[in-house]
Coordinates of C-alpha atoms and ligand atoms in Angstrom, one line a residue:
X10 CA 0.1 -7.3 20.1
X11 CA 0.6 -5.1 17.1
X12 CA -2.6 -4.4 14.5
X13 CA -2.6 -2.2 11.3
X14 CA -5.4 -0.1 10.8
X15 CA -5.7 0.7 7.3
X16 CA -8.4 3.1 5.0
X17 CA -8.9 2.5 1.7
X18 CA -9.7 2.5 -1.1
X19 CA -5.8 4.2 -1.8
X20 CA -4.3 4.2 -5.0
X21 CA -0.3 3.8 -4.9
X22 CA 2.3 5.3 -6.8
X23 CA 6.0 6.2 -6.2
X24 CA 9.2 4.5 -5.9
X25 CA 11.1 2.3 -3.0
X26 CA 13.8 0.2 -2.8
X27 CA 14.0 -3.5 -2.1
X28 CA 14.8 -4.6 1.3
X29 CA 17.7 -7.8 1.1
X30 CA 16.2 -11.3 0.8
X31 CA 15.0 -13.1 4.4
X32 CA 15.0 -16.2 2.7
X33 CA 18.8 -15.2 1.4
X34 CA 19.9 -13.9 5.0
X35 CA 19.3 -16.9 7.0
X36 CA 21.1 -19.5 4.9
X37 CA 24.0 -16.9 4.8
X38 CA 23.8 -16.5 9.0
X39 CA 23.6 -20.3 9.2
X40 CA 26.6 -20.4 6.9
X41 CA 28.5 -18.3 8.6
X42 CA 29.1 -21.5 11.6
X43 CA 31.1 -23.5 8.9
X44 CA 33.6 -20.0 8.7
X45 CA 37.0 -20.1 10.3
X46 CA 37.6 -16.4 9.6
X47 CA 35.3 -13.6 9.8
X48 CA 31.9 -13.8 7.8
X49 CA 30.8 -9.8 6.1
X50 CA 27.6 -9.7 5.5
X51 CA 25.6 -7.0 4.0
X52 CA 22.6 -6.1 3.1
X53 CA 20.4 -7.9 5.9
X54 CA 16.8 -7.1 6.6
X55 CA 15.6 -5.8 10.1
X56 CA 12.9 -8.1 10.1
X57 CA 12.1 -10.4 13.1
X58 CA 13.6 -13.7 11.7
X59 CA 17.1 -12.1 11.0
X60 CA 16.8 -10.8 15.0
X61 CA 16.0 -14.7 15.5
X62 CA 18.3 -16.2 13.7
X63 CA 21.5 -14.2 14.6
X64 CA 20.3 -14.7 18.3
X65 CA 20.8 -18.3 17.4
X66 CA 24.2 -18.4 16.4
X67 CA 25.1 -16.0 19.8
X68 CA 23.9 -19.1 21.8
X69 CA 26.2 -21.3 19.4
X70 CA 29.1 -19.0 20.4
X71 CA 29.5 -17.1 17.4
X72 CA 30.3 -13.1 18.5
X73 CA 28.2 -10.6 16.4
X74 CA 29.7 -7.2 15.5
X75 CA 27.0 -4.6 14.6
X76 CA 27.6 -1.7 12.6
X77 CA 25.7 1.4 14.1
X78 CA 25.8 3.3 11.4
X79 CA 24.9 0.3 8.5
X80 CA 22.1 -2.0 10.7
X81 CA 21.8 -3.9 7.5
X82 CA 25.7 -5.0 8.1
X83 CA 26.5 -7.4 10.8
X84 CA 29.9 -9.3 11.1
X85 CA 30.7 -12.8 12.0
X86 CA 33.4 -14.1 14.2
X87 CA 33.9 -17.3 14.6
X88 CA 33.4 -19.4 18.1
X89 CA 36.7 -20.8 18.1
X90 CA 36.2 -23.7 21.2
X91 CA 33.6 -22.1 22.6
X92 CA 31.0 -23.3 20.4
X93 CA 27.7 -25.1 21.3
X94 CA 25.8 -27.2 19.1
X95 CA 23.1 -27.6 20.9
X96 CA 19.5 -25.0 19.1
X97 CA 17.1 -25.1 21.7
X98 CA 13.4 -25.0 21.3
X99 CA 13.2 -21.0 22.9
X100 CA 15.0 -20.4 20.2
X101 CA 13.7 -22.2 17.3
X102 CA 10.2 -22.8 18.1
X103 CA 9.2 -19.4 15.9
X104 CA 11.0 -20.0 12.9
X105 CA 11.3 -23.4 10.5
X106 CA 14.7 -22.0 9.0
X107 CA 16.2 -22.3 12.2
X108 CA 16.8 -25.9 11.0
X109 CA 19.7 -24.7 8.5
X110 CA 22.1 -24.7 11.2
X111 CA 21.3 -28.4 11.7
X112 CA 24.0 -29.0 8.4
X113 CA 26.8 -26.1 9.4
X114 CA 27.2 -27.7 12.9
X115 CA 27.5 -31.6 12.2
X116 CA 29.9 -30.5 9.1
X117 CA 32.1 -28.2 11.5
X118 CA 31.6 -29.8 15.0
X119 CA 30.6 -33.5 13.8
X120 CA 27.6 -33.2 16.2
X121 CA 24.3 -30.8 16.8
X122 CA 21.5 -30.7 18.8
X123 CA 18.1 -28.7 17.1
X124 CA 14.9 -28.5 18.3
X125 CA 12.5 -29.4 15.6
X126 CA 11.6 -25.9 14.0
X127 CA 8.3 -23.9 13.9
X128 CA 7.2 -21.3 11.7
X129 CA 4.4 -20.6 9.9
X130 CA 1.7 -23.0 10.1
X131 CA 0.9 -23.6 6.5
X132 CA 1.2 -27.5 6.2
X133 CA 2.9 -30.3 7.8
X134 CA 6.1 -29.2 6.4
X135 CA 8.4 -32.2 7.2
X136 CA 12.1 -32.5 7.2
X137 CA 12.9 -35.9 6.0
X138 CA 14.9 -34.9 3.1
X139 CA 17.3 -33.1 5.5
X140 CA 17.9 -35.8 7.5
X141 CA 18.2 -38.4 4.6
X142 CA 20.6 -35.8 3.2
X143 CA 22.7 -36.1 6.2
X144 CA 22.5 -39.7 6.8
X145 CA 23.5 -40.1 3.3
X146 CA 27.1 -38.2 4.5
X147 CA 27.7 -40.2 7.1
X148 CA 25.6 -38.6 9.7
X149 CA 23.8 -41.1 12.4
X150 CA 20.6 -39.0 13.2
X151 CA 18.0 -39.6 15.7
X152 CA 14.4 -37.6 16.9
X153 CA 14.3 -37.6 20.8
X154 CA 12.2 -35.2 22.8
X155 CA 11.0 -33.1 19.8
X156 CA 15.0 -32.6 19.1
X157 CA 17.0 -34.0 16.1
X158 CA 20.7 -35.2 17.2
X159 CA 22.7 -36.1 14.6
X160 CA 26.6 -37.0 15.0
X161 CA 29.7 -38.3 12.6
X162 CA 33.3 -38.3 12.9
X163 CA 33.5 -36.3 9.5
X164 CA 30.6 -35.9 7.0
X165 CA 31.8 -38.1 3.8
X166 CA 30.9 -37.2 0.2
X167 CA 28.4 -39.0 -1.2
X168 CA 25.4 -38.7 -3.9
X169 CA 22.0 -37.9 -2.5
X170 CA 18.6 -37.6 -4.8
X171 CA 15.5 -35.4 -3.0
X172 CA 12.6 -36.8 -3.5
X173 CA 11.2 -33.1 -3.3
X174 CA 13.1 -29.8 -4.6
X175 CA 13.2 -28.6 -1.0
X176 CA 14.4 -24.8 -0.7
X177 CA 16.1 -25.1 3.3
X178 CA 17.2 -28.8 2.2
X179 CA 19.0 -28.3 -0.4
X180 CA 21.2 -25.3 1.5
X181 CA 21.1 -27.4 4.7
X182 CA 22.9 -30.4 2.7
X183 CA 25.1 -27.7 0.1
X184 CA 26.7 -26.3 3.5
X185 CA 27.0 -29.8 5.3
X186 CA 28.8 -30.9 2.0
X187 CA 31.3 -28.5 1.8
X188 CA 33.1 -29.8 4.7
X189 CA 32.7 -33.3 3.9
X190 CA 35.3 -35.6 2.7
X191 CA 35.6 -36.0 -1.1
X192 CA 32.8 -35.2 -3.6
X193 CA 29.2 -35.2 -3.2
X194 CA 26.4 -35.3 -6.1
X195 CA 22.8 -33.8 -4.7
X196 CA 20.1 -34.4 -7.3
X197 CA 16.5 -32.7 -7.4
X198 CA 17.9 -29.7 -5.8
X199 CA 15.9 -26.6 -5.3
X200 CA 16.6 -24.4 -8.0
X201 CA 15.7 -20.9 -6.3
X202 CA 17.9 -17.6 -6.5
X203 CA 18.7 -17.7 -2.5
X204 CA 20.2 -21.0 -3.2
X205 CA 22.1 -19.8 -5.5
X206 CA 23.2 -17.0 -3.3
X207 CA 24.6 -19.2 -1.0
X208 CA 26.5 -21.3 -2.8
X209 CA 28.2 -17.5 -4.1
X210 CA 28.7 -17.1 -0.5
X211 CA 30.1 -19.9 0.2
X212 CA 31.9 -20.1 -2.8
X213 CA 33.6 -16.3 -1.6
X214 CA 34.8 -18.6 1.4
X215 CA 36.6 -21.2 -0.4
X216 CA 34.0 -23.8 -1.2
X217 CA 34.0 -26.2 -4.4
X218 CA 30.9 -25.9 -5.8
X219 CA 29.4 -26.2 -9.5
X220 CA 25.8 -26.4 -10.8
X221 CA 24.3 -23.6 -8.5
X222 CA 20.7 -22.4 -10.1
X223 CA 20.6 -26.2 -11.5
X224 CA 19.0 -29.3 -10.2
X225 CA 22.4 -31.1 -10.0
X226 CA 25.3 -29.9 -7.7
X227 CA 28.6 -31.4 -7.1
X228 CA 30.6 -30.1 -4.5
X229 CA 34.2 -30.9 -3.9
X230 CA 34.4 -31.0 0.1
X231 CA 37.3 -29.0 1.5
X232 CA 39.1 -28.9 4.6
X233 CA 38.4 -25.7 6.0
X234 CA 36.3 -22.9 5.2
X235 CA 37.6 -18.7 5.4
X236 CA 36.1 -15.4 6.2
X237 CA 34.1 -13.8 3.0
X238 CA 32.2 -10.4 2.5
X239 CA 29.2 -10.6 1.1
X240 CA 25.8 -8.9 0.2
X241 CA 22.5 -10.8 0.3
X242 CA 20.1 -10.6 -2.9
X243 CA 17.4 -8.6 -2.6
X244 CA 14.3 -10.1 -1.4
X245 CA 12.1 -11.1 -4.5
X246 CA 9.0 -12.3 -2.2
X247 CA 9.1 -8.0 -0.9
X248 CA 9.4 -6.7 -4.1
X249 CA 6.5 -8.8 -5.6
X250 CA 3.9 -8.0 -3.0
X251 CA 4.4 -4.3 -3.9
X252 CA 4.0 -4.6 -7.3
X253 CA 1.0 -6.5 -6.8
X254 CA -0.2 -3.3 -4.5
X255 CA 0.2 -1.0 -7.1
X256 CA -2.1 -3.4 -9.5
X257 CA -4.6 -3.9 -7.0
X258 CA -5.0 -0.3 -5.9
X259 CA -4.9 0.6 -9.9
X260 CA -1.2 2.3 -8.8
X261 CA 2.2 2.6 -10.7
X262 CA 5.0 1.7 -8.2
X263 CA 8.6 1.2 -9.2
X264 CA 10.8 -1.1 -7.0
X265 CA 14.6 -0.3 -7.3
X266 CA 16.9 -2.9 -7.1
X267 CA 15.4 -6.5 -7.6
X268 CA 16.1 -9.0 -10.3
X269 CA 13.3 -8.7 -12.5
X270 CA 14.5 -12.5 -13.5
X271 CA 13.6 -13.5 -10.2
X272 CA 10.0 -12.6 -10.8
X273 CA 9.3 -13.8 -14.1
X274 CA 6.7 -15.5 -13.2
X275 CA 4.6 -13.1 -11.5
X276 CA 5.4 -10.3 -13.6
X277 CA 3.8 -12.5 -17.3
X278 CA 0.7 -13.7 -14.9
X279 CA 0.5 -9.6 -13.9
X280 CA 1.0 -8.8 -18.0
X281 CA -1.7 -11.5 -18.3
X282 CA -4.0 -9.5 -16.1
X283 CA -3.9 -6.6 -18.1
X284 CA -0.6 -4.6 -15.9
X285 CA 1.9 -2.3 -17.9
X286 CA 5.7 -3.9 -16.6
X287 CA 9.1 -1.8 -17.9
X288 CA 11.9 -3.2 -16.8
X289 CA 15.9 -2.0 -16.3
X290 CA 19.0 -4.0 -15.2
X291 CA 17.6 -3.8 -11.5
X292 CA 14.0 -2.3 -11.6
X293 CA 10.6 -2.8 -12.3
X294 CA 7.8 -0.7 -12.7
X295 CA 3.8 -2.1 -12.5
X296 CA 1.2 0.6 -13.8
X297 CA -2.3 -1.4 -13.1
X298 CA -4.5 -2.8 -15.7
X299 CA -7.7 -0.7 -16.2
X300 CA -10.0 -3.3 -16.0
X301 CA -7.6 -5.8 -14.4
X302 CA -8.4 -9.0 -16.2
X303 CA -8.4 -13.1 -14.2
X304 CA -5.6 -15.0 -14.8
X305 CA -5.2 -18.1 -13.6
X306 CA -2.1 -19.3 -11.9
X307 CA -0.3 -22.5 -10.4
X308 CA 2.4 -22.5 -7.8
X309 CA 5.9 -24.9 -8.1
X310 CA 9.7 -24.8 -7.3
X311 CA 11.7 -22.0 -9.0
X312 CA 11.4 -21.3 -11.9
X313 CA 7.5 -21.7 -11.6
X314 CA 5.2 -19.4 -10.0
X315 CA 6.4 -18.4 -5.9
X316 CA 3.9 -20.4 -3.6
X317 CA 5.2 -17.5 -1.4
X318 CA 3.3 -14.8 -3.6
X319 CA -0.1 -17.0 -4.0
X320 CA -1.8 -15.5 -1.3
X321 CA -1.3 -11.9 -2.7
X322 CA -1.8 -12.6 -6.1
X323 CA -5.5 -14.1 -4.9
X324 CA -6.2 -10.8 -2.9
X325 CA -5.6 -9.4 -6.9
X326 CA -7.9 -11.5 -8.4
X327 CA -10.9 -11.0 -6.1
X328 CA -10.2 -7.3 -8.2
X329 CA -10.1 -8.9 -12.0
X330 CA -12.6 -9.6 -14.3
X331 CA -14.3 -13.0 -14.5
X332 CA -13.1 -16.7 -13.0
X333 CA -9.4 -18.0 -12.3
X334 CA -8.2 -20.8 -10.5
X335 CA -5.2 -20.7 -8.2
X336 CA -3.9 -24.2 -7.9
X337 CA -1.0 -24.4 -4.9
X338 CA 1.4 -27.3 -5.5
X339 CA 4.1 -26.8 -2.8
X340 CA 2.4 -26.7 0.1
X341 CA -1.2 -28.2 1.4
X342 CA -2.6 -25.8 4.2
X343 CA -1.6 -22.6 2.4
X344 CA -5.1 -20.9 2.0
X345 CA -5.5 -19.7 5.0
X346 CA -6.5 -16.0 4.0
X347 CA -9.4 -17.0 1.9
X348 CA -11.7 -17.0 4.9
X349 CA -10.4 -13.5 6.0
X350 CA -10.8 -12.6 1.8
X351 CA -14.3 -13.8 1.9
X352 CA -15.2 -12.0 5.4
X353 CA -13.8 -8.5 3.3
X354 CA -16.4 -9.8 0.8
X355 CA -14.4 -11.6 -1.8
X356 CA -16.0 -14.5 -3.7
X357 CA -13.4 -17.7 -3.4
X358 CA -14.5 -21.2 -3.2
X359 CA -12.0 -23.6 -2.4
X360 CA -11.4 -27.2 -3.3
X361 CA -8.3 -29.4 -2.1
X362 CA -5.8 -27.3 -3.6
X363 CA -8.0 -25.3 -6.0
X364 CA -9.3 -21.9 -5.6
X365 CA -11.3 -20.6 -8.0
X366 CA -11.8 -16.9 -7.2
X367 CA -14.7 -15.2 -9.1
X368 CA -14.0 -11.1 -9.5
X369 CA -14.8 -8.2 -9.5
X370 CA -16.3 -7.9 -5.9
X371 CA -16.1 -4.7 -3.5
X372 CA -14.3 -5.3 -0.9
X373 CA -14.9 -3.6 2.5
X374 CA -13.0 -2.5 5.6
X375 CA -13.5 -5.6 8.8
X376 CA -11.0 -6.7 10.9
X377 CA -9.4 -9.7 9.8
X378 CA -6.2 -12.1 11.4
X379 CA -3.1 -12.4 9.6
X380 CA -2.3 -16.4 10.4
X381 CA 1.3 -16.9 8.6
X382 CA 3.3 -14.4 6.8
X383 CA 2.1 -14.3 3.6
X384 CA -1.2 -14.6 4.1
X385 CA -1.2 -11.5 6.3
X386 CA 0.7 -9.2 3.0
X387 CA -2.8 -11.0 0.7
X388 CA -5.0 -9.1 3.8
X389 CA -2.9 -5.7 3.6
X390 CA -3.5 -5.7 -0.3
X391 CA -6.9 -6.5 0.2
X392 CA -7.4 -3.5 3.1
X393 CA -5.7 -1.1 0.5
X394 CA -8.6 -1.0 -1.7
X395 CA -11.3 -2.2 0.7
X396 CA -13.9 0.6 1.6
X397 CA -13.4 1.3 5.6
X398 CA -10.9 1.1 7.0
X399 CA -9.6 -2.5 7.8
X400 CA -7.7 -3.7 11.0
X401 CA -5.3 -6.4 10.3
X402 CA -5.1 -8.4 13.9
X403 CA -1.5 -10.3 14.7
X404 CA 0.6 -8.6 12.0
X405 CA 4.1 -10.1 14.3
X406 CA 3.7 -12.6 11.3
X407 CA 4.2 -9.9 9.0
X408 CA 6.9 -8.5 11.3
X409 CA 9.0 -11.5 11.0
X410 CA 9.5 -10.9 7.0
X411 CA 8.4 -7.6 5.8
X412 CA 11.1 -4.5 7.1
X413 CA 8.9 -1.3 7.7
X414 CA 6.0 -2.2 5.3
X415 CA 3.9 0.4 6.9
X416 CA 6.5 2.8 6.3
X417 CA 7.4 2.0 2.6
X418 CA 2.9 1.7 2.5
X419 CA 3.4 5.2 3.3
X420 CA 5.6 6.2 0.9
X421 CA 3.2 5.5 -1.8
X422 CA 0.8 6.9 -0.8
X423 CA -1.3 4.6 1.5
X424 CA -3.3 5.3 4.9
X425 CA -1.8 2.9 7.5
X426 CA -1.0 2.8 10.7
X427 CA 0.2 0.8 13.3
X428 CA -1.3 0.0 16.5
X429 CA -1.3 -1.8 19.8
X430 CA -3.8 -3.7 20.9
Ligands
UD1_530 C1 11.4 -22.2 1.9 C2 11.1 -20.7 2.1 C3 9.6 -20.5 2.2 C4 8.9 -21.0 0.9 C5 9.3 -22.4 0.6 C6 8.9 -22.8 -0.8 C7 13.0 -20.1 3.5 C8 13.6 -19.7 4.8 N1 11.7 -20.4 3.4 O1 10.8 -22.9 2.9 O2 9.4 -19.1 2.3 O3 7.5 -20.9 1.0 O4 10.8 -22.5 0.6 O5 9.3 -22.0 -1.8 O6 13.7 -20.1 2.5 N2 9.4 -31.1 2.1 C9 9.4 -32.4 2.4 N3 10.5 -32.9 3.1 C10 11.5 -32.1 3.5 C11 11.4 -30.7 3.2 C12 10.4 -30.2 2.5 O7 8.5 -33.2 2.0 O8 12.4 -32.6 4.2 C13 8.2 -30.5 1.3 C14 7.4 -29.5 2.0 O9 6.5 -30.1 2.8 C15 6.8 -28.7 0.9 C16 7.9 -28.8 -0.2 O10 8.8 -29.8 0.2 O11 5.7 -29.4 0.4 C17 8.8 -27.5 -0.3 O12 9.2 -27.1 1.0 P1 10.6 -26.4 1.2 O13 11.2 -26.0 -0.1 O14 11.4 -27.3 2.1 O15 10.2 -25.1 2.1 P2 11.2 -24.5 3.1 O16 12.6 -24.7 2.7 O17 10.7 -24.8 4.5

């Protein structure tokens, strides 16, 4: 298994470039099953989950043409009769999104077989909306054997209210919907930009849809679904954890290409803390606050605060100046780095879904385990300015979303490396 070892204190300055958007790619690789013609797209991380995913949809039958001189460009071609619809659990068992091709397959094939997904382990994380979703199309869905079958002769519009603004459910029921007969109404709908990427995806291969970025989309089902080209947002969830590096190492870092829009959240709670943030058309540049100041935060759907960034933006505060509270509303189980925060010497006391983290406190280098994806970027950006050097134990959960973060680390300026344990 893979560790970083990283020395600190660093302070990081320079400029990279956005990687594309995980949480972008794999709807647009699950999207690609409901494709008749050949599926473009561009732009794709080389992070583990992409590797996962696009092994997926080989096992459905779908060919993969990779580009060796692009590795962020892979093309699509579609299974013809080949096509399986069955997702085992190998192949799911590491990652929750697997479940988006659960809507692509019933819509296309009018049956699919998926293995209830894994993934990160940061609260129950059910997937009762999907289902309800799909039953509400016409789909007859039944849990056997830790698998979800669900079957129809062909989807049929209809109008379908979550009870939660779920990110993978709402672009789990968008695809199915496409291919359904007549018009379906989804209400509550996750509002996030990789939502709305898909439906521009899907949109490019001839689906009827209005209302992306809004709570309420209508989609006009259609009868068959073309090729498309198309280039995945970049990933806003990358982009913030750097800028939160360059605050918490007292850096200046300037991330090319990513939406500052996309991060308006983070970037007023980082103004709040004291950071200088210039922004262009597609950049953003953090110089660090000197003293960084607490500000308190609260997570929620798009457009409030990413519950994906919590985790670093707590490894910043055990840097700022007096008492905040970071109150996480999406999910129940997601502090999972505080222990390894408070092992490094940070002062967070926890209650239900309440942390109130109490700064400034040195931090110092000790090894620490990464336990979901996030989590493990809040314990990099805590090694960064921790005294010692830190080793960050199972970093394969970083592996599955971050592409070469030690490298870009690097490139401002910071001492990591990468080992084997
Ligand atoms: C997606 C993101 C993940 C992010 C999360 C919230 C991808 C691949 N992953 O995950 O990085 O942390 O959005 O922004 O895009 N829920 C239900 N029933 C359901 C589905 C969800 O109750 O059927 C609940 C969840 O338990 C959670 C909340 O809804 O409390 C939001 O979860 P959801 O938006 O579904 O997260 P994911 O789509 O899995």
């Amino acid at each position: 298994m893979d560790c970083f070892e990283i020395t600190g204190p660093n302070r990081l300055q320079g400029r990279i470039r956005a990687a594309g958007a995980k949480n972008a790619a794999l709807p647009a690789l699950a999207a690609t099953l409901l494709a008749e013609g050949t599926v473009e797209l561009t732009g794709l991380p080389q992070v583990r989950d992409i590797d996962t995913m696009t092994r997926l949809l080989e096992h459905l039958g779908t060919r993969v043409e990779r580009d060796p001189d692009d590795l962020g460009t892979l093309r699509f071609l579609p299974s013809g009769s080949t096509v399986s619809d069955d997702a085992d659990y190998d192949l799911v068992k590491t990652m929750r999104a697997s479940i988006l091709v659960l809507g692509p397959l019933v819509a296309r094939l009018g049956h699919a077989r998926v293995s209830l997904p894994g993934g990160c382990a940061i609260g129950v994380r059910p997937i009762d909306q999907h289902l309800a979703g799909l039953e509400a199309l016409g789909a007859k869905v039944t849990l056997e054997h830790g698998y979800v079958t669900a079957r129809c002769d062909r989807l049929v519009g209809n109008r379908f209210r979550f009870s939660v603004p779920t990110v993978t459910g709402t672009e789990n029921l968008l695809m199915a919907a496409c291919l359904a007969r007549g018009t379906t109404v989804l209400e509550n709908c996750a509002r996030e930009p990789e939502v709305i990427d898909l439906a521009r995806l899907l949109t490019r291969m001839g689906a009827q849809i209005s209302g992306a970025g809004e709570s309420r989309l209508e989609i006009q089902g259609v009868d068959s679904l073309g090729g498309a080209r198309h280039q995945v947002i970049p990933d806003r969830i990358e982009a913030g954890t750097f800028l939160v590096a360059a605050a918490i190492t007292g850096g200046d870092v300037e991330l090319e290409g990513s939406a500052p829009a996309d991060l308006a959240p983070l970037l007023e709670a980082l103004a709040g803390a004291g950071c200088t943030i210039d922004t262009g058309p597609s950049s953003i540049r953090v110089a660090a606050g000197e003293p960084l100041r607490s500000c308190s935060i609260e997570t929620a759907p798009h457009p409030g605060f990413a519950t994906d960034l919590q985790a670093q933006f707590m490894a910043l505060m055990t840097q700022a100046t007096g008492r905040c509270s970071i109150h996480e509303t999406v999910f129940e189980n997601r502090f999972q780095h505080v222990p390894e925060l408070v092992r490094m010497g940070a002062t967070i006391q926890v209650d239900g879904g309440y942390a109130s983290v109490e700064g400034p406190t040195p931090l110092s280098g000790s090894h620490v385990m990464a336990t979901d994806l996030r989590a493990s970027a809040s314990l990099v950006l805590a090694a960064l300015v921790a005294e010692g050097t830190t080793v960050v134990h199972r970093i394969y959960h970083l592996d599955r979303g971050y592409e070469g973060m030690e490298e870009k680390l690097r490139t401002l300026g910071a001492r990591v490396v990468r080992t084997t344990e």
